[in-house]
Amino acid sequence: MVFKRVVVTGIGAITPLGNSIKAFSQNLFQGISGSNAITKFDTTLFRTKFACEVKGYFPENYFDKKELKKLDTFGQYAFISADEAIKDAQILDFADLNMKRVGVLFTSGFGGVETFQDELLQYYQNGKNPRYFSPFFVPRTLLDIVGGGISIKYGFKGMNFSVVAACASSTNALIDAMNYIRLGKADILIVGGSEASITEVAIGAFGAMKALSERNDEPQTASRPFDLHRDGFVMGEGSGCMVIESLEHAQKRNAKIYAELAGGAMNADAYHITAPDPSGESVANVMIEALEDACLPKDAIDYINVHGTSTPLGDLAEINAIQKVFDEQAYQLNISATKSMTGHLMGAAGIVEAIASVLAIHENKIPPTINHFTHDDAFDNRLNFTFHHAQQKKVNAVLSNNFGFGGHNASIVFKRFVN
């Protein structure tokens, strides 16, 4: 069977680095930190008092009051990024668009955690009276409701579902979507991830796990992947979306093509519910399998957008795995952790970092790893972590990694489109 080629024809994002692709791209390559003191709630009693919030966001600028009643913040972000990506791809301008072959795969790690938290507070504060539950409680919290809502808004009648794999969720969604298009099951898929988990519940829970950075006096530099003094990740929020389609379909409608989605792979550590396997065995394997799926040799890769959360164990395990896979070639690569700027967008991390990877190809520029101050001798200093500043470079192929609690690993490959 001959698989169809898959290309990226539209992108959209609302992130801590900007509320559009243009703003995101500009701040990404300028190395801007998205981390500041939390404004969404009183952090007095919390161990961590900062996060990477979406800034300058006014929901009434995007939605009317009736729509806002139905949408948790994660849903709002999802609709905004999807709308930008769909407009960017100009798919609705194509007269011969077959809506039965256009689908949506949208995901989240937490879903409507803000709504869940607020509804339970209402219930308990009002004497456990069930009359205080909103009729929109269920649809606002469900992970899959966003994909359903996008399909309803635009009339997309193809496949529609969500993939959940913690912080690897939206990378898994991209791989699933790619494979469905390869097999000819869809012409176009709208793929995204959204998260709005800067809430008392999420910040408190991750704080209890001691997973978050507690660098409260220096929030803008708290996310420091590969630094000797990294002390945990910084929570981020927002959404990213990609329109991907078969090359045949994209060419038929004369679409602009950002890059080719060439391959991907998924596996599991089978080691620990939250900690990464320090051997990096499965992480190495997932990168090898992604390269094989993309039919690319390891020396074709110019840049790796690493998971790089700024945790002591995770950063080291991933870099060790990269060196196992690439050996001497590792010294020719650029590596960067864009979470140093965006924070960790959880279920949306994969898609936002996939967009950063596509922009690297499109702009021939490597986004930096910011906030590096002290070398950790555990890392080989011959590796190019793209510290501090973006680097201009011809980028033909990028590998992007994402991992999640539960031992989920996913790796995806983008390459420059050549007809």
XYZ file of C-alpha atoms in Angstrom, residues 16-361:
346
model
C 2.002 32.942 27.103
C 4.181 34.366 24.309
C 1.325 35.952 22.393
C -2.293 35.599 21.357
C -1.630 34.915 17.674
C 0.902 33.049 15.559
C 2.592 36.326 14.607
C 3.097 37.354 18.242
C 4.080 33.839 19.301
C 6.689 33.553 16.556
C 8.186 36.965 17.250
C 8.558 36.380 21.000
C 9.695 32.783 20.543
C 12.675 33.755 18.420
C 13.442 36.782 20.576
C 13.740 34.542 23.629
C 11.031 36.198 25.716
C 9.975 34.616 29.013
C 6.226 34.156 29.477
C 6.468 33.656 33.245
C 5.116 36.148 35.792
C 3.327 36.236 39.112
C -0.062 34.499 38.923
C -2.951 36.956 38.539
C -5.815 34.447 38.347
C -6.108 33.762 42.098
C -4.602 34.637 45.489
C -1.371 32.647 45.836
C -0.588 33.633 49.441
C -0.772 30.072 50.788
C 0.723 28.372 47.726
C 4.269 27.045 47.427
C 4.493 28.334 43.826
C 3.175 31.808 43.083
C 3.936 32.205 39.378
C 3.140 30.640 36.020
C 3.122 31.348 32.290
C -0.315 32.896 31.845
C -1.911 34.026 28.595
C -1.722 37.813 28.773
C -4.029 40.582 27.619
C -6.849 38.118 27.074
C -10.413 39.415 27.181
C -12.889 36.660 26.323
C -15.631 39.133 25.394
C -13.456 40.179 22.439
C -13.843 36.691 21.001
C -17.180 35.325 22.253
C -20.653 36.600 23.054
C -22.242 36.003 26.481
C -24.220 33.002 25.289
C -21.086 31.284 23.986
C -19.103 32.026 27.144
C -21.693 30.223 29.280
C -20.867 27.036 27.382
C -17.074 27.286 27.328
C -14.472 26.699 29.997
C -11.313 28.745 29.467
C -9.568 25.753 27.888
C -12.406 25.605 25.363
C -12.114 29.305 24.632
C -8.410 28.974 23.917
C -9.070 25.969 21.675
C -11.635 27.797 19.548
C -9.308 30.790 19.159
C -6.331 28.730 17.973
C -8.513 26.583 15.697
C -10.123 29.627 14.111
C -6.716 31.137 13.352
C -5.383 27.873 11.888
C -8.474 27.277 9.744
C -8.349 30.833 8.394
C -4.612 30.510 7.796
C -5.153 27.310 5.798
C -8.023 28.895 3.810
C -9.736 25.526 3.599
C -13.207 27.031 3.743
C -12.434 28.962 0.550
C -12.042 25.721 -1.398
C -15.245 25.176 -3.385
C -14.822 21.388 -3.657
C -14.245 20.779 0.078
C -15.860 17.487 1.123
C -16.972 18.104 4.707
C -17.325 14.354 5.291
C -13.558 14.056 4.882
C -12.615 16.930 7.188
C -12.273 15.976 10.850
C -11.107 17.267 14.212
C -8.725 15.724 16.758
C -8.483 18.102 19.709
C -7.158 17.176 23.122
C -6.280 18.377 26.608
C -4.580 17.026 29.688
C -6.970 18.500 32.252
C -9.957 19.649 30.208
C -12.284 21.970 32.093
C -10.511 21.867 35.451
C -11.456 25.486 36.162
C -15.158 24.710 35.728
C -14.866 21.504 37.773
C -13.207 23.411 40.615
C -15.703 26.290 40.585
C -18.782 24.067 40.340
C -17.720 21.965 43.318
C -17.049 25.116 45.326
C -20.565 26.345 44.550
C -22.005 22.982 45.580
C -20.204 22.844 48.939
C -20.598 26.548 49.728
C -24.358 26.213 49.277
C -24.934 23.333 51.657
C -24.280 20.555 49.124
C -27.377 21.602 47.218
C -27.356 20.023 43.721
C -29.513 22.858 42.398
C -26.359 24.953 42.240
C -24.815 22.808 39.514
C -24.874 24.561 36.159
C -26.513 22.768 33.214
C -23.285 23.552 31.372
C -21.086 21.817 33.985
C -20.689 18.618 31.956
C -20.136 20.095 28.476
C -17.687 22.679 29.847
C -15.466 20.013 31.411
C -15.380 17.171 28.867
C -12.084 16.841 26.989
C -13.751 15.938 23.709
C -16.310 18.738 23.761
C -13.927 21.157 22.052
C -13.495 18.945 18.994
C -17.237 18.508 18.821
C -17.796 22.246 19.094
C -15.288 23.035 16.353
C -16.946 20.516 14.036
C -20.359 22.044 14.750
C -19.134 25.596 14.165
C -17.558 24.838 10.783
C -19.624 21.872 9.618
C -16.777 19.342 9.594
C -18.379 15.885 9.450
C -15.324 13.650 9.394
C -13.747 11.777 12.304
C -13.893 13.566 15.631
C -12.283 12.367 18.843
C -9.752 13.128 21.562
C -6.497 11.419 22.508
C -5.288 11.642 26.109
C -1.702 10.821 27.085
C -0.974 13.500 29.706
C 1.711 15.888 28.436
C 2.195 13.856 25.252
C -1.491 14.172 24.318
C -1.343 16.577 21.394
C 1.751 14.912 19.918
C -0.152 11.624 20.013
C -3.086 13.386 18.356
C -0.817 14.610 15.540
C 0.550 11.114 14.989
C -2.936 9.592 14.918
C -4.141 12.282 12.516
C -1.128 11.819 10.257
C -1.774 8.087 10.038
C -5.471 8.486 9.222
C -4.596 10.823 6.358
C -1.827 8.506 5.193
C -4.358 5.690 4.994
C -6.782 7.802 2.992
C -9.406 8.002 5.756
C -9.519 11.810 5.674
C -8.435 14.689 3.445
C -7.951 17.288 6.200
C -7.715 17.055 9.978
C -7.785 19.939 12.431
C -5.416 18.903 15.219
C -4.841 20.727 18.468
C -4.418 20.793 22.196
C -5.617 23.255 24.792
C -4.968 23.789 28.487
C -6.144 26.269 31.112
C -4.857 24.702 34.295
C -3.491 27.741 36.120
C -6.043 27.180 38.858
C -5.931 26.623 42.608
C -6.546 22.908 42.103
C -3.800 22.291 39.542
C -1.147 24.580 41.035
C -1.875 23.214 44.500
C -1.793 19.594 43.370
C 1.435 19.867 41.392
C 2.911 21.870 44.244
C 2.091 19.032 46.630
C 4.043 16.720 44.322
C 6.967 19.189 44.418
C 6.946 19.101 40.614
C 6.792 22.888 40.184
C 9.613 25.373 40.446
C 9.438 27.434 43.636
C 11.692 30.239 42.424
C 9.149 32.858 43.508
C 11.674 35.705 43.647
C 12.728 35.126 40.023
C 9.644 33.955 38.110
C 10.833 35.100 34.690
C 13.920 32.908 34.904
C 12.380 29.995 36.817
C 12.044 27.648 33.850
C 15.692 26.720 33.270
C 16.118 23.483 31.372
C 19.619 21.956 31.654
C 20.725 24.451 34.298
C 22.449 23.027 37.372
C 19.901 24.697 39.645
C 16.707 23.764 37.795
C 14.069 22.947 40.389
C 10.905 21.958 38.538
C 8.629 23.025 35.723
C 6.573 26.191 35.320
C 2.901 25.760 34.520
C 1.753 27.275 31.243
C -1.590 27.682 29.514
C -2.944 28.244 26.031
C -3.679 26.347 22.862
C -2.161 25.439 19.533
C -3.742 24.092 16.371
C -2.509 22.711 13.049
C -4.371 22.021 9.858
C -2.816 18.982 8.224
C -3.911 17.402 4.968
C -2.862 15.022 2.260
C -0.358 16.491 -0.162
C -2.658 15.527 -3.011
C -5.525 17.527 -1.521
C -3.316 20.508 -0.632
C -1.953 20.705 -4.163
C -5.416 20.353 -5.647
C -6.480 23.542 -3.897
C -3.085 25.263 -4.373
C -2.541 25.586 -0.629
C 0.465 27.160 1.046
C 2.584 24.433 2.673
C 4.628 25.134 5.805
C 6.290 21.731 6.093
C 5.749 18.017 5.650
C 4.700 15.900 8.605
C 6.984 13.002 7.819
C 6.674 10.523 10.674
C 6.111 9.783 14.317
C 6.144 7.107 16.975
C 4.748 6.390 20.444
C 5.766 3.997 23.211
C 5.937 3.644 26.996
C 8.632 3.590 29.668
C 6.827 0.899 31.701
C 8.852 2.205 34.627
C 7.072 4.608 37.016
C 3.786 6.495 37.133
C 5.457 9.954 37.216
C 9.263 9.606 37.041
C 11.074 9.027 33.735
C 13.173 5.923 33.240
C 16.707 7.263 33.934
C 18.149 4.854 31.359
C 16.234 6.674 28.613
C 15.777 3.357 26.795
C 12.209 3.933 25.619
C 12.874 7.598 24.820
C 15.761 6.526 22.606
C 13.570 3.879 20.973
C 10.722 6.284 20.259
C 13.105 8.659 18.449
C 14.581 5.791 16.430
C 11.094 4.599 15.478
C 10.004 8.123 14.506
C 13.025 8.481 12.214
C 12.315 5.084 10.670
C 8.678 6.034 10.149
C 9.816 9.235 8.430
C 12.310 7.267 6.311
C 15.057 9.637 7.410
C 18.594 8.847 8.585
C 19.633 10.400 11.872
C 22.057 12.765 10.118
C 19.096 14.383 8.313
C 17.898 15.990 11.547
C 19.071 19.574 12.080
C 17.182 20.441 15.262
C 15.495 18.685 18.173
C 12.785 20.497 20.103
C 13.145 18.615 23.371
C 10.501 17.989 26.021
C 12.888 19.831 28.379
C 10.622 20.659 31.323
C 13.360 21.946 33.671
C 13.122 18.989 36.045
C 16.320 17.399 37.407
C 15.512 13.858 36.236
C 13.595 14.489 33.020
C 16.088 16.779 31.298
C 19.004 14.431 31.910
C 17.166 11.272 30.811
C 16.157 12.895 27.520
C 19.613 14.231 26.688
C 21.198 10.878 27.502
C 18.722 9.238 25.113
C 19.548 11.756 22.367
C 23.233 10.971 22.691
C 22.516 7.245 22.510
C 20.539 7.677 19.299
C 22.657 10.271 17.514
C 26.104 9.419 18.882
C 28.691 11.773 17.274
C 25.959 13.342 15.130
C 24.522 14.823 18.336
C 27.255 17.459 18.281
C 26.044 18.717 14.900
C 22.472 19.216 16.093
C 20.793 22.207 17.611
C 18.792 21.342 20.709
C 16.434 23.714 22.461
C 13.734 23.631 25.122
C 11.056 26.166 24.276
C 9.360 25.471 27.625
C 12.013 27.797 29.010
C 9.829 30.521 27.452
C 6.284 29.131 27.301
C 6.283 27.072 30.466
C 4.703 23.634 30.334
C 1.364 23.700 28.511
C 0.612 20.110 29.545
C -1.774 18.575 26.981
C -1.131 21.501 24.626
C 2.667 21.316 24.922
C 3.136 18.935 22.006
C 1.180 20.945 19.468
C 2.713 24.287 20.514
C 6.198 22.780 20.252
C 5.271 21.204 16.912
C 4.338 24.689 15.708
C 7.696 25.978 16.975
C 9.358 23.167 15.011
C 7.490 24.066 11.821
C 8.384 27.736 12.307
C 12.044 26.739 12.652
C 11.850 25.158 9.194
